[in-house]
């Protein structure tokens, strides 16, 4: 099962990155696939191995620290000046996408670590909230915030915001709720 998860994550990454040149909407699809879809598959696939960030860097890979790192990276790359840099320079686009993946992998590895169940739930719910907020800010902005020019720039940005709001918000919320269910089930078994 872990091997299949690892393969699924590795297959999803280039699929997502293929969209990154398709305006703001393509950027958001690539971003969401990296942090909210491929990263959990990869984290589950490497869990407990020497490649597991939670095993390699236990002080950094705690849920709340990882959630903070992920939030800084996600919000930072959505500052218009950095977004413009990534849009117009292939090297910076690659740095951006790798940093999204690294942040997502760090977060999901931290929350999946057995020693962090309750903190993992909190980290995923906090991440769900900030992804939803950033998606709403991007989608509801009254003017284009980014360097995509043309008649469809605002509509492209609005669709990108909706994608972030839905995929980011839902993926982290569902992850947090699934972990809460596992925690409660384990708690019931201990007290039965």
XYZ file of C-alpha atoms in Angstrom:
192
model
C 0.000 0.000 0.000
C 2.818 2.426 0.818
C 4.548 1.693 -2.481
C 1.326 2.421 -4.393
C 0.936 5.678 -2.492
C 4.498 6.699 -3.334
C 3.971 5.882 -7.015
C 0.681 7.827 -7.070
C 2.413 10.886 -5.581
C 5.270 10.678 -8.068
C 2.851 10.357 -11.000
C 0.732 13.297 -9.844
C 3.648 15.764 -9.584
C 4.567 16.085 -13.268
C 0.877 16.069 -14.135
C 0.353 19.086 -11.885
C 3.508 20.835 -12.999
C 2.390 20.520 -16.618
C -0.378 23.027 -15.788
C 1.935 25.635 -14.219
C 2.341 27.657 -17.412
C -1.411 28.057 -17.977
C -1.957 31.409 -16.282
C -2.983 31.824 -12.686
C -5.458 28.943 -12.865
C -2.744 26.557 -14.102
C -0.407 27.804 -11.385
C -3.033 27.058 -8.764
C -3.727 23.573 -10.120
C 0.016 22.794 -9.966
C 0.257 24.281 -6.480
C -2.722 22.355 -5.117
C -1.616 19.076 -6.644
C 1.843 19.517 -5.082
C 0.804 20.474 -1.518
C -2.639 18.963 -1.059
C -2.767 15.889 -3.316
C 0.712 14.527 -4.164
C 2.358 15.461 -0.846
C 0.015 13.330 1.332
C 0.528 10.341 -0.994
C 4.303 10.845 -0.869
C 4.312 11.349 2.909
C 2.360 8.139 3.442
C 4.637 6.338 0.967
C 7.844 7.297 2.792
C 6.430 7.095 6.341
C 8.823 5.322 8.679
C 11.662 5.126 6.131
C 14.943 7.020 6.017
C 13.255 9.413 3.538
C 10.539 10.404 6.028
C 11.033 14.062 7.047
C 9.407 13.302 10.427
C 12.127 10.717 11.072
C 15.020 12.733 9.617
C 14.222 16.116 11.178
C 11.999 15.450 14.203
C 12.413 18.966 15.634
C 11.359 20.654 12.399
C 8.741 18.077 11.417
C 6.304 18.772 14.211
C 2.793 19.560 12.998
C 2.536 23.156 14.150
C 6.046 24.134 13.022
C 5.469 22.409 9.678
C 2.099 24.182 9.317
C 3.822 27.524 9.977
C 6.566 26.763 7.432
C 3.938 25.745 4.882
C 1.868 28.895 5.525
C 4.890 31.183 5.102
C 5.863 29.487 1.842
C 2.336 29.489 0.416
C 1.512 33.068 1.391
C 4.997 34.260 0.431
C 4.778 32.908 -3.119
C 1.411 34.636 -3.521
C 2.835 38.087 -2.822
C 2.479 39.765 -6.243
C 6.216 40.531 -6.656
C 7.253 36.921 -5.977
C 4.388 35.590 -8.097
C 5.605 37.807 -10.977
C 9.179 36.527 -10.511
C 8.007 32.901 -10.735
C 5.751 33.679 -13.709
C 8.551 35.200 -15.768
C 11.628 33.182 -14.774
C 11.657 29.399 -15.238
C 14.293 28.919 -12.527
C 12.147 30.755 -9.957
C 9.078 28.832 -11.080
C 10.979 25.609 -10.360
C 12.103 26.948 -6.953
C 8.516 27.895 -6.156
C 7.093 24.499 -7.110
C 9.818 22.576 -5.258
C 9.256 24.723 -2.163
C 5.501 24.015 -2.340
C 6.217 20.292 -2.545
C 8.805 20.386 0.255
C 6.455 22.330 2.530
C 3.568 19.988 1.772
C 5.703 16.903 2.336
C 7.024 18.299 5.616
C 3.516 19.082 6.858
C 1.904 15.794 5.833
C 4.860 13.781 7.179
C 4.623 15.589 10.495
C 0.889 15.098 10.875
C 1.060 11.424 9.877
C 3.727 10.648 12.486
C 2.059 8.495 15.166
C 3.443 10.627 18.002
C 1.687 13.757 16.679
C -1.935 12.673 16.224
C -3.713 15.477 18.156
C -1.294 18.213 17.066
C -1.579 16.907 13.504
C -5.327 17.434 13.560
C -4.874 21.020 14.737
C -2.207 21.691 12.092
C -4.403 20.404 9.266
C -7.417 22.391 10.432
C -5.321 25.563 10.733
C -3.911 24.933 7.253
C -7.432 24.425 5.912
C -8.407 27.815 7.299
C -5.452 29.738 5.890
C -5.784 28.052 2.468
C -9.475 28.952 2.417
C -8.694 32.543 3.421
C -5.971 33.007 0.807
C -8.158 31.416 -1.870
C -11.001 33.777 -0.954
C -8.698 36.830 -1.008
C -7.356 35.890 -4.455
C -10.772 34.966 -5.831
C -12.661 37.964 -4.468
C -10.082 40.652 -5.271
C -11.773 43.409 -7.324
C -8.815 43.709 -9.706
C -6.030 41.467 -11.028
C -3.306 41.091 -8.395
C -0.807 39.326 -10.600
C 1.049 39.956 -13.838
C -1.260 38.022 -16.136
C -2.367 40.539 -18.726
C -5.330 40.494 -21.032
C -9.083 40.646 -20.912
C -9.424 37.416 -18.926
C -6.901 38.214 -16.179
C -9.470 38.866 -13.451
C -11.540 35.808 -14.370
C -8.377 33.664 -14.422
C -7.444 34.934 -10.970
C -10.967 34.365 -9.648
C -11.004 30.761 -10.873
C -7.556 30.226 -9.341
C -8.864 31.519 -6.005
C -11.823 29.136 -6.159
C -9.496 26.202 -6.901
C -7.320 27.087 -3.908
C -10.306 27.625 -1.668
C -11.954 24.343 -2.616
C -9.020 21.977 -3.081
C -6.833 23.409 -0.314
C -9.622 23.912 2.154
C -11.246 20.542 1.523
C -8.044 18.443 1.384
C -6.756 19.707 4.723
C -10.174 19.684 6.366
C -10.807 16.087 5.257
C -7.316 15.076 6.378
C -7.896 16.641 9.794
C -11.318 15.035 10.169
C -9.969 11.603 9.117
C -7.191 11.898 11.691
C -9.703 12.976 14.338
C -11.796 9.890 13.557
C -8.730 7.651 13.945
C -7.797 9.341 17.207
C -11.301 8.938 18.626
C -11.494 5.319 17.492
C -8.167 4.598 19.181
C -9.359 6.368 22.320
C -12.542 4.249 22.383
C -10.531 1.038 21.966
C -8.280 1.961 24.892
C -11.292 2.575 27.135
C -13.281 -0.486 26.004
